Coordinates of C-alpha atoms in Angstrom, one line a residue:
M36 CA 160.9 225.9 79.5
T37 CA 161.1 229.1 77.5
G38 CA 163.3 230.2 74.6
S39 CA 164.2 233.5 72.9
S40 CA 162.4 234.5 69.8
P41 CA 163.9 236.5 66.9
T42 CA 162.0 239.5 68.3
G43 CA 163.5 239.0 71.8
K44 CA 160.2 237.9 73.3
D45 CA 159.9 234.6 75.3
V46 CA 157.9 231.8 73.6
M47 CA 157.0 228.3 74.8
D48 CA 159.1 225.5 73.4
R49 CA 157.0 223.2 71.2
H50 CA 157.2 219.4 71.1
P51 CA 159.2 218.4 68.0
I52 CA 156.2 216.5 66.6
A53 CA 153.9 219.4 67.2
D54 CA 156.3 221.8 65.8
S55 CA 156.8 219.8 62.6
M56 CA 153.0 219.2 62.2
I57 CA 152.3 222.9 62.7
K58 CA 154.8 224.1 60.2
R59 CA 153.5 221.7 57.7
I60 CA 149.8 222.4 58.3
C61 CA 150.0 226.2 58.3
S62 CA 152.1 229.2 59.2
G63 CA 149.8 230.9 61.7
R64 CA 150.5 230.0 65.3
F65 CA 146.9 230.0 66.5
I66 CA 145.5 228.1 63.6
G67 CA 148.4 225.7 63.7
L68 CA 147.9 224.9 67.4
I69 CA 144.2 224.2 66.8
M70 CA 145.1 221.9 63.9
Y71 CA 147.7 220.1 66.1
F72 CA 145.1 219.4 68.8
I73 CA 142.7 218.1 66.2
A74 CA 145.4 215.8 64.8
C75 CA 146.4 214.5 68.2
S76 CA 142.7 214.0 69.1
T77 CA 142.2 212.0 65.9
Y78 CA 145.3 209.9 66.5
L79 CA 144.3 209.1 70.1
T80 CA 140.8 208.3 69.2
A81 CA 142.1 205.9 66.5
E82 CA 144.5 204.3 69.0
I83 CA 141.7 203.8 71.6
A84 CA 139.4 202.3 69.0
R85 CA 142.2 199.9 67.9
A86 CA 142.9 198.9 71.5
E87 CA 139.2 198.2 72.0
Q88 CA 139.2 196.0 68.9
T89 CA 142.1 193.9 70.1
G90 CA 140.9 190.3 70.3
Q91 CA 137.5 191.2 69.0
D92 CA 137.4 188.2 66.7
A93 CA 139.4 186.0 69.0
Q94 CA 137.5 183.2 70.7
V95 CA 138.2 182.1 74.3
I96 CA 140.7 179.1 74.5
A97 CA 139.2 176.6 77.0
H98 CA 139.0 173.0 77.9
W99 CA 137.5 170.8 80.7
N100 CA 140.2 169.6 83.1
V101 CA 138.0 166.7 84.1
V102 CA 137.4 163.2 82.7
P103 CA 133.7 162.8 81.9
F104 CA 131.4 160.0 83.1
Q105 CA 133.1 159.6 86.5
A106 CA 130.9 158.1 89.3
I107 CA 130.5 160.3 92.3
D108 CA 128.8 159.8 95.7
A109 CA 130.3 162.9 97.4
P110 CA 131.1 166.5 96.6
F111 CA 133.3 166.6 93.4
N112 CA 135.1 169.6 91.9
V113 CA 134.9 170.2 88.1
G114 CA 137.3 172.6 86.5
V115 CA 138.0 174.5 83.3
V116 CA 141.3 176.0 82.0
A117 CA 140.6 179.1 80.0
F118 CA 142.6 181.9 78.4
H119 CA 142.0 184.9 76.2
I120 CA 144.2 187.7 74.9
N121 CA 142.1 190.2 76.9
G122 CA 141.7 187.9 79.9
I123 CA 138.8 185.9 81.2
D124 CA 135.8 187.8 82.7
R125 CA 134.1 184.7 84.0
V126 CA 133.2 181.0 83.5
E127 CA 129.6 180.2 83.9
F128 CA 128.8 176.7 85.2
Q129 CA 125.4 175.1 85.3
I130 CA 124.7 171.8 87.1
N131 CA 121.9 169.7 85.7
G132 CA 119.8 172.7 84.7
G133 CA 120.2 174.5 88.0
E134 CA 121.2 178.1 88.7
I135 CA 124.2 179.5 86.8
R136 CA 127.3 179.9 88.9
N137 CA 129.8 182.6 87.9
I138 CA 133.4 182.0 88.6
T139 CA 135.5 185.1 88.0
E140 CA 139.0 184.1 89.2
M141 CA 141.3 181.1 88.8
S142 CA 142.1 179.4 92.1
H143 CA 143.7 176.1 93.3
N144 CA 141.5 173.1 92.7
P145 CA 142.7 170.5 95.2
R146 CA 141.3 167.7 93.2
T147 CA 143.4 168.4 90.1
G148 CA 146.2 170.4 91.6
T149 CA 145.6 173.1 89.0
S150 CA 144.9 176.8 89.3
E151 CA 141.7 177.0 87.2
Y152 CA 138.1 178.0 87.2
W153 CA 136.1 175.4 89.1
T154 CA 133.0 174.7 91.1
T155 CA 131.7 171.8 93.2
V156 CA 129.1 169.3 92.3
D157 CA 127.3 168.1 95.4
P158 CA 125.2 164.9 94.7
T159 CA 123.0 165.6 97.7
E160 CA 121.8 168.8 96.0
I161 CA 120.9 167.2 92.7
G162 CA 117.5 165.8 93.5
A163 CA 116.0 162.5 92.3
I164 CA 118.2 160.4 89.9
D165 CA 117.1 157.4 87.8
P166 CA 119.3 154.6 89.3
R167 CA 119.3 152.8 85.9
E168 CA 120.9 155.8 84.1
P169 CA 122.1 158.1 86.9
L170 CA 123.6 160.9 84.8
I171 CA 123.8 164.6 85.5
E172 CA 124.7 167.2 82.9
I173 CA 127.3 169.9 83.5
R174 CA 127.6 173.0 81.2
A175 CA 130.3 175.6 81.1
T176 CA 130.7 178.8 79.1
A177 CA 133.9 181.0 79.2
F178 CA 133.6 184.7 78.5
P179 CA 136.4 187.2 77.6
K180 CA 137.0 190.5 79.2
K181 CA 136.2 193.5 77.0
A182 CA 136.1 192.4 73.4
G183 CA 136.2 188.8 72.1
L184 CA 134.1 185.7 71.5
K185 CA 132.8 183.4 74.3
R186 CA 133.3 179.6 74.2
E187 CA 130.6 177.2 75.2
L188 CA 132.4 174.0 76.1
P189 CA 130.9 170.6 75.1
R190 CA 128.6 169.4 77.8
I191 CA 129.9 166.6 80.1
S192 CA 128.1 164.1 82.2
L193 CA 128.9 162.5 85.6
N194 CA 127.2 159.5 87.2
V195 CA 125.7 159.8 90.7
K196 CA 125.9 156.5 92.5
A197 CA 124.5 155.4 95.8
A198 CA 126.7 156.4 98.7
D199 CA 126.2 153.1 100.5
G200 CA 128.0 151.2 97.8
R201 CA 125.0 149.0 96.7
Q202 CA 125.7 149.8 93.0
D203 CA 129.4 148.8 93.3
A204 CA 130.6 145.4 92.0
K205 CA 134.1 144.2 92.8
V206 CA 135.9 141.3 91.3
W207 CA 139.4 140.1 92.2
V208 CA 142.2 138.7 90.0
S209 CA 145.6 137.5 90.9
G210 CA 148.8 136.2 89.3
N211 CA 148.1 133.0 91.3
G212 CA 144.4 132.9 90.6
D213 CA 142.4 130.4 88.6
D214 CA 139.8 131.1 85.9
V215 CA 138.2 127.7 86.3
R216 CA 138.1 127.1 90.1
G217 CA 138.1 130.8 91.2
D218 CA 134.9 132.7 91.9
G219 CA 136.2 136.3 91.7
S220 CA 136.3 136.8 95.4
E221 CA 139.4 138.2 97.2
S222 CA 140.1 134.7 98.6
K223 CA 139.4 132.9 95.4
P224 CA 140.5 135.3 92.6
F225 CA 140.4 134.7 88.9
R226 CA 143.6 134.5 86.8
Q227 CA 142.9 137.1 84.1
P228 CA 140.9 140.3 83.8
A229 CA 138.9 138.7 80.8
R230 CA 137.2 136.2 83.2
A231 CA 136.5 139.0 85.7
L232 CA 134.8 141.0 82.9
R233 CA 132.5 138.1 82.2
L234 CA 131.4 138.0 85.8
L235 CA 130.7 141.8 85.8
K236 CA 128.6 141.3 82.7
E237 CA 126.6 138.6 84.5
V238 CA 126.1 140.9 87.5
E239 CA 125.0 143.7 85.2
D240 CA 122.5 141.6 83.4
R241 CA 120.8 140.5 86.7
R242 CA 120.5 144.1 88.0
N243 CA 117.8 146.7 87.3
D244 CA 120.1 149.6 88.2
A245 CA 123.5 150.8 87.0
V246 CA 126.5 148.8 88.0
F247 CA 129.9 150.4 88.7
G248 CA 132.4 147.6 88.3
T249 CA 136.0 147.5 89.5
I250 CA 138.4 144.6 88.8
Y251 CA 141.1 144.5 91.4
L252 CA 144.5 143.0 90.3
K253 CA 146.8 141.5 92.8
K254 CA 150.5 141.1 92.0
G255 CA 151.2 139.4 88.7
N256 CA 151.6 139.6 84.9
Y257 CA 148.5 139.8 82.8
I258 CA 147.1 139.6 79.3
W259 CA 145.5 142.6 77.7
G260 CA 142.2 141.8 76.0
S261 CA 138.9 140.1 76.7
A262 CA 139.7 136.9 74.6
G263 CA 136.2 136.6 73.4
E264 CA 134.6 136.8 76.9
P265 CA 131.3 138.8 77.3
S266 CA 131.9 142.2 78.9
P267 CA 130.0 145.2 80.1
T268 CA 129.6 147.6 77.1
A269 CA 127.9 150.7 78.6
D270 CA 129.0 153.9 76.9
T271 CA 128.3 156.1 80.0
R272 CA 130.1 154.3 82.8
W273 CA 133.8 153.4 83.2
V274 CA 134.8 149.8 83.9
N275 CA 137.8 150.2 86.2
I276 CA 140.7 147.6 86.1
S277 CA 142.8 148.6 89.0
A278 CA 145.7 147.5 91.1
A279 CA 144.5 146.1 94.4
P280 CA 144.9 148.3 97.4
G281 CA 148.5 148.4 98.5
V282 CA 149.9 146.9 95.3
K283 CA 152.4 149.1 93.4
P284 CA 152.0 149.8 89.6
D285 CA 155.1 147.9 88.6
D286 CA 153.8 144.8 90.4
V287 CA 150.8 144.7 88.1
M288 CA 152.1 144.3 84.5
F289 CA 150.4 143.9 81.2
M290 CA 152.9 142.1 79.0
S291 CA 150.9 140.5 76.2
T292 CA 148.0 141.4 73.9
K293 CA 147.1 137.9 72.8
G294 CA 143.7 138.4 74.4
G295 CA 143.0 140.9 71.6
R296 CA 140.9 143.9 72.6
F297 CA 139.0 144.7 75.8
Q298 CA 135.3 145.1 75.0
P299 CA 134.2 147.9 77.4
L300 CA 133.6 151.2 75.5
L301 CA 134.8 153.2 78.5
L302 CA 137.8 151.5 80.1
K303 CA 139.8 152.9 83.0
I304 CA 143.2 151.4 84.0
T305 CA 144.4 152.4 87.5
G306 CA 147.7 151.7 89.1
A307 CA 149.1 149.3 86.5
S308 CA 152.1 149.1 84.1
F309 CA 152.5 148.1 80.5
E310 CA 155.6 146.5 79.0
S311 CA 156.3 146.9 75.3
I312 CA 152.7 146.3 74.1
S313 CA 150.3 148.2 71.8
V314 CA 146.7 148.5 72.8
T315 CA 143.7 148.9 70.4
P316 CA 140.1 150.0 71.1
S317 CA 137.1 147.6 71.0
K318 CA 135.4 150.0 68.4
N319 CA 137.5 152.5 66.4
K320 CA 136.6 156.1 67.1
V321 CA 134.0 155.1 69.7
S322 CA 135.9 153.6 72.6
Q323 CA 137.6 155.7 75.2
L324 CA 140.6 155.0 77.5
W325 CA 141.6 156.5 80.8
L326 CA 144.9 155.7 82.4
E327 CA 145.4 156.8 86.0
N328 CA 148.5 156.4 88.2
S329 CA 150.1 154.0 85.6
N330 CA 153.4 153.4 83.9
I331 CA 154.1 152.7 80.2
Y332 CA 157.4 151.2 79.2
G333 CA 158.6 150.8 75.6
A334 CA 161.5 149.1 73.8
G335 CA 163.7 152.2 73.4
P336 CA 163.6 155.7 72.0
W337 CA 164.4 154.7 68.4
E338 CA 162.4 151.6 68.0
G339 CA 159.3 149.6 69.0
E340 CA 155.6 150.0 68.3
A341 CA 153.6 152.8 69.7
F342 CA 151.6 152.0 72.9
Y343 CA 148.4 153.3 71.1
H344 CA 147.4 155.2 68.0
G345 CA 145.4 158.3 69.0
S346 CA 143.3 158.4 65.8
N347 CA 141.7 155.1 66.8
W348 CA 140.1 156.4 70.0
Q349 CA 137.3 158.8 70.6
G350 CA 138.8 160.0 73.9
L351 CA 142.2 159.5 75.6
Y352 CA 142.8 160.7 79.1
F353 CA 146.1 160.3 80.9
T354 CA 146.3 161.5 84.5
N355 CA 149.4 160.9 86.7
V356 CA 151.1 158.7 84.0
F357 CA 154.8 157.9 83.4
I358 CA 155.8 157.1 79.8
S359 CA 159.3 156.0 79.0
D360 CA 161.4 154.5 76.1
F361 CA 159.2 155.1 73.1
V362 CA 159.7 156.9 69.9
N363 CA 156.8 159.3 70.9
G364 CA 155.3 160.1 74.2
A365 CA 151.8 161.4 75.0
T366 CA 150.4 162.2 71.6
H367 CA 146.8 163.0 70.5
L368 CA 145.4 162.9 73.9
T369 CA 142.2 164.7 75.0
L370 CA 143.8 165.4 78.4
A371 CA 147.3 165.0 79.7
R372 CA 147.6 166.0 83.4
N373 CA 150.6 165.3 85.5
V374 CA 152.2 163.2 82.8
T375 CA 155.9 162.6 82.6
V376 CA 157.6 161.6 79.3
S377 CA 161.1 160.3 79.6
N378 CA 163.8 159.0 77.2
I379 CA 162.1 159.3 73.9
G380 CA 163.3 159.8 70.4
S381 CA 160.8 162.2 68.8
D382 CA 157.6 164.0 70.0
A383 CA 156.7 164.4 73.6
F384 CA 153.3 165.9 73.3
S385 CA 151.9 166.0 69.8
G386 CA 148.4 167.0 69.0
T387 CA 147.3 166.8 72.6
R388 CA 144.4 169.2 73.3
L389 CA 145.2 170.0 76.9
V390 CA 148.6 169.5 78.6
V391 CA 148.5 170.5 82.3
N392 CA 151.3 170.3 84.9
S393 CA 153.5 167.8 82.9
E394 CA 157.1 167.3 82.2
V395 CA 159.6 165.9 79.7
N396 CA 163.0 164.4 80.7
G397 CA 165.2 163.6 77.8
I398 CA 164.6 163.7 74.1
D399 CA 167.3 162.4 71.8
R400 CA 166.8 161.4 68.1
G401 CA 170.3 159.9 67.9
E402 CA 171.2 159.0 64.3
T403 CA 167.6 158.7 63.1
Q404 CA 165.7 161.1 60.9
F405 CA 163.1 161.9 63.5
H406 CA 161.8 165.5 63.8
P407 CA 161.6 165.8 67.6
D408 CA 159.4 168.4 69.3
V409 CA 158.4 169.0 72.9
Y410 CA 155.0 170.2 71.8
Q411 CA 153.8 169.9 68.3
I412 CA 150.5 170.7 66.4
Y413 CA 150.5 169.3 62.9
C414 CA 147.2 169.6 61.1
G415 CA 147.5 167.4 58.0
R416 CA 146.3 170.3 55.8
K417 CA 143.3 170.9 58.0
S418 CA 142.1 173.9 60.0
L419 CA 142.3 173.2 63.7
E420 CA 141.8 175.2 66.9
N421 CA 141.7 175.3 70.7
F422 CA 144.9 173.9 72.2
I423 CA 146.3 174.6 75.6
V424 CA 149.7 173.9 77.2
Y425 CA 149.5 175.1 80.9
G426 CA 152.5 174.1 83.0
L427 CA 155.1 172.2 81.1
V428 CA 158.8 171.7 82.1
A429 CA 161.1 170.0 79.6
R430 CA 164.7 169.4 80.4
D431 CA 167.5 167.8 78.4
A432 CA 165.2 167.9 75.4
E433 CA 167.2 167.8 72.1
A434 CA 164.1 169.0 70.2
Q435 CA 162.2 171.9 68.9
G436 CA 160.3 173.4 71.8
I437 CA 157.1 174.4 70.1
F438 CA 156.3 173.5 66.5
S439 CA 153.3 174.1 64.3
G440 CA 152.9 173.0 60.7
G441 CA 150.8 171.6 57.9
C442 CA 147.7 173.7 58.8
S443 CA 145.3 175.6 56.6
S444 CA 144.9 177.6 59.7
L445 CA 145.6 177.1 63.4
D446 CA 143.6 179.4 65.8
N447 CA 143.1 179.8 69.5
V448 CA 146.3 178.3 71.0
A449 CA 147.7 179.2 74.5
V450 CA 151.1 178.2 75.8
V451 CA 151.3 179.4 79.4
N452 CA 154.1 178.6 81.9
A453 CA 156.5 176.5 79.9
L454 CA 160.2 175.9 80.7
L455 CA 161.9 174.4 77.6
V456 CA 165.5 173.6 78.0
R457 CA 167.8 171.9 75.5
P458 CA 171.0 170.0 76.5
L459 CA 173.5 172.7 77.6
F460 CA 176.2 171.6 75.1
S461 CA 173.9 170.9 72.2
N462 CA 175.2 171.5 68.7
Q463 CA 172.1 170.6 66.7
P464 CA 170.2 173.4 65.0
L465 CA 166.8 172.8 66.6
L466 CA 164.5 175.7 67.3
S467 CA 160.8 176.5 68.0
Q468 CA 158.9 177.4 64.8
W469 CA 155.5 179.0 64.1
N470 CA 154.8 178.1 60.5
V471 CA 151.0 178.6 60.1
K472 CA 148.3 181.2 59.6
S473 CA 146.8 181.9 63.0
N474 CA 144.2 184.0 64.8
H475 CA 144.7 184.2 68.5
L476 CA 147.9 182.9 69.9
I477 CA 149.1 183.4 73.5
L478 CA 152.7 182.9 74.6
S479 CA 153.0 183.8 78.3
G480 CA 155.3 182.8 81.1
I481 CA 157.7 181.0 78.8
T482 CA 161.5 180.4 79.4
M483 CA 163.6 179.2 76.5
P484 CA 167.1 179.9 77.8
N485 CA 169.1 178.3 75.0
S486 CA 167.0 178.1 71.9
T487 CA 165.4 180.4 69.4
F488 CA 161.7 181.0 68.7
L489 CA 161.4 181.5 64.9
W490 CA 158.4 183.0 63.1
R491 CA 158.0 181.6 59.6
N492 CA 154.5 182.9 58.8
N493 CA 153.5 186.5 59.3
D494 CA 149.8 185.9 58.5
V495 CA 148.9 186.2 62.2
R496 CA 146.7 188.4 64.3
N497 CA 145.6 188.7 68.0
V498 CA 149.0 187.4 69.2
L499 CA 150.2 188.1 72.7
I500 CA 153.8 187.5 73.8
E501 CA 154.0 188.4 77.4
G502 CA 156.2 187.8 80.4
S503 CA 158.6 185.5 78.6
V504 CA 162.3 184.9 78.3
F505 CA 163.8 183.9 74.9
Y506 CA 167.4 183.2 73.9
R507 CA 166.5 184.7 70.6
L508 CA 163.2 185.8 68.9
S509 CA 163.6 185.9 65.2
T510 CA 161.8 185.8 61.8
T511 CA 162.6 184.5 58.3
F512 CA 161.3 187.7 56.7
K513 CA 162.8 191.1 56.8
G514 CA 161.5 194.3 58.4
Y515 CA 158.4 194.3 60.6
G516 CA 156.7 191.6 58.5
F517 CA 153.5 191.7 60.7
E518 CA 150.4 193.9 60.3
E519 CA 150.2 196.8 62.6
G520 CA 148.8 195.6 65.9
A521 CA 148.9 191.9 65.0
I522 CA 151.3 191.2 67.9
S523 CA 151.2 192.6 71.4
S524 CA 154.6 192.2 73.0
R525 CA 155.1 193.3 76.6
H526 CA 157.3 192.5 79.6
N527 CA 159.7 190.2 77.8
H528 CA 163.4 189.5 77.9
I529 CA 165.7 188.6 75.0
I530 CA 169.1 187.1 76.0
D531 CA 170.9 187.4 72.7
T532 CA 169.7 190.1 70.2
R533 CA 172.2 189.3 67.5
G534 CA 170.4 188.6 64.2
T535 CA 167.1 188.8 65.9
G536 CA 165.2 190.2 62.9
M537 CA 162.0 190.3 65.0
R538 CA 160.6 193.9 64.9
V539 CA 157.4 194.5 66.7
N540 CA 156.2 197.3 69.0
D541 CA 157.5 196.2 72.4
T542 CA 156.6 197.5 75.9
D543 CA 159.0 196.9 78.7
I544 CA 161.6 194.8 76.9
T545 CA 165.0 194.0 78.4
T546 CA 168.0 192.2 76.9
G547 CA 171.2 190.5 77.9
D548 CA 172.1 188.3 80.8
A549 CA 168.8 187.0 82.4
G550 CA 170.3 186.5 85.8
F551 CA 169.3 182.9 86.5
V552 CA 170.3 181.2 89.7
D553 CA 172.5 178.6 88.0
D554 CA 172.3 177.9 84.3
D555 CA 174.7 175.0 84.4
K556 CA 172.7 173.1 87.0
G557 CA 169.4 173.8 85.3
D558 CA 168.1 176.3 87.9
F559 CA 166.3 178.9 85.9
R560 CA 164.7 180.9 88.7
P561 CA 165.7 184.6 88.7
V562 CA 168.2 185.7 91.3
P563 CA 167.7 188.9 93.4
G564 CA 168.6 191.8 91.1
S565 CA 167.7 189.8 88.0
P566 CA 166.1 191.9 85.2
L567 CA 163.3 189.3 85.2
R568 CA 162.0 190.1 88.7
N569 CA 159.2 192.4 89.6
R570 CA 158.0 193.1 86.1
I571 CA 154.2 192.4 85.9
D572 CA 151.5 193.9 88.2
N573 CA 148.8 191.6 86.7
P574 CA 150.4 188.3 85.9
F575 CA 148.6 186.2 83.2
S576 CA 148.6 183.2 85.5
A577 CA 148.6 183.2 89.3
V578 CA 151.1 180.3 89.4
D579 CA 154.4 179.5 87.6
A580 CA 155.4 176.3 85.7
M581 CA 156.0 174.4 88.9
G582 CA 152.6 175.5 90.4
Q583 CA 154.2 178.0 92.8
P584 CA 152.3 181.2 93.5
R585 CA 153.5 184.2 91.6
K586 CA 154.2 187.4 93.5
V587 CA 152.9 190.8 92.7
P588 CA 154.6 192.3 90.9
S589 CA 155.7 189.0 89.5
S590 CA 158.8 187.8 87.7
I591 CA 158.7 187.1 84.0
G592 CA 159.5 183.6 82.6
A593 CA 158.4 180.2 83.6
L594 CA 159.6 180.3 87.2
E595 CA 158.9 182.8 89.9

């Protein structure tokens, strides 16, 4: 483009910014142009430096997606879920001091059903193992791309047992069994697990190698607790109380706790159900509990005692568990994978360190004064860090979606792939709230179609909001409120911008109708032509909230 000068000669049109800067800096064209290039170069250099510093003091967010101390006699996959604002460069695994294995991409782990960083432990490649204490150690360290701080995860151990089954001990219990005349065989079972634990203890005392005990429960109602009977108390091997093969979980019911506490320090319950009871550990803050393929039923969403108190246990692992009719659901767990929480009155997942591929169906506080949340982190005036929600679908949840509070600081939190839906005709003023000082927060692949995300603390940095859909995104403070560069916001959609109040530098933001398949029927996938489709070339996660592969370019929001 050219223009006419006062002298009639053609001159090049200058960019408005350049023109303004040149006029202010000096009157000479040549000198002004040089100063302009110097100014631009200085600005770009500063921007590049700032970009390189993004996430520099942010530590990788990562957890093991595996229960420790499991017994293996065949190849076994161990996985890590890890995120960072700059992405993950690699996760290094080391098996029993062997060579380091570098895993650079998330992929589907068939053992957990999770897209994660994983490797396989093959017992035949380990070498000689002491049969009395057959432990192997596994290490993992997650490294960020570009800038950032690595995270070395706590070491975990697995047991390697004999493949021929000689270290296995099986005891049978039945609703029709007899603790006096039975011998614990399948044909002459005991009546209660407590008696079976005593037999396992006797077997263990006679052996010179590790014993891996399983108590099989046939159909019947049972008492929780050892009732004073001797029990195995190893702190590196799980004692497994399991439904017998072919028996459904609801046919194996714990309905009383008059037996007191079970004594094993590592207790696994497989394929059983619990009816309105509260369980306690054998030793506070030492014992660990693992529930697998089990059901927990309470007295109702507004009453009844909690099934457990998380602060009493050293480790709590729930995998493939259904929880219904309690005030709270899966709170203060170490790991919640494939957990369904249904018909509760308050918090679905509160203080749980890793939530993977889980769901919530129905939260209603009724006339109570409960403060319901789908996912809550409350610190009790402490500083906490390292929490992950990865694949969570909550429907008909009359609750705040995400809530943080009571923290001196709360760092390194990732919420990735979460669909949080309140009742369609709700009139309660419940919204997600971030209330605490934080360094390193990732919100990616979120869909909140009918609730607001509210910022109530602007002392944050290294925040990434990416590929998400919010009904509203708002703050309680005016203006920008955040430090320059504290929040990176890209590829997002805001349905209703009225009274948003959230002002950050956005890249690729759209507003208005999201174009869901059917809001009224709860189908929040984007239709063809939706502004949510084809938005991200490098999606933060390769799968959506339902575990479906994301396309490239991928849609934004929880569902592909």
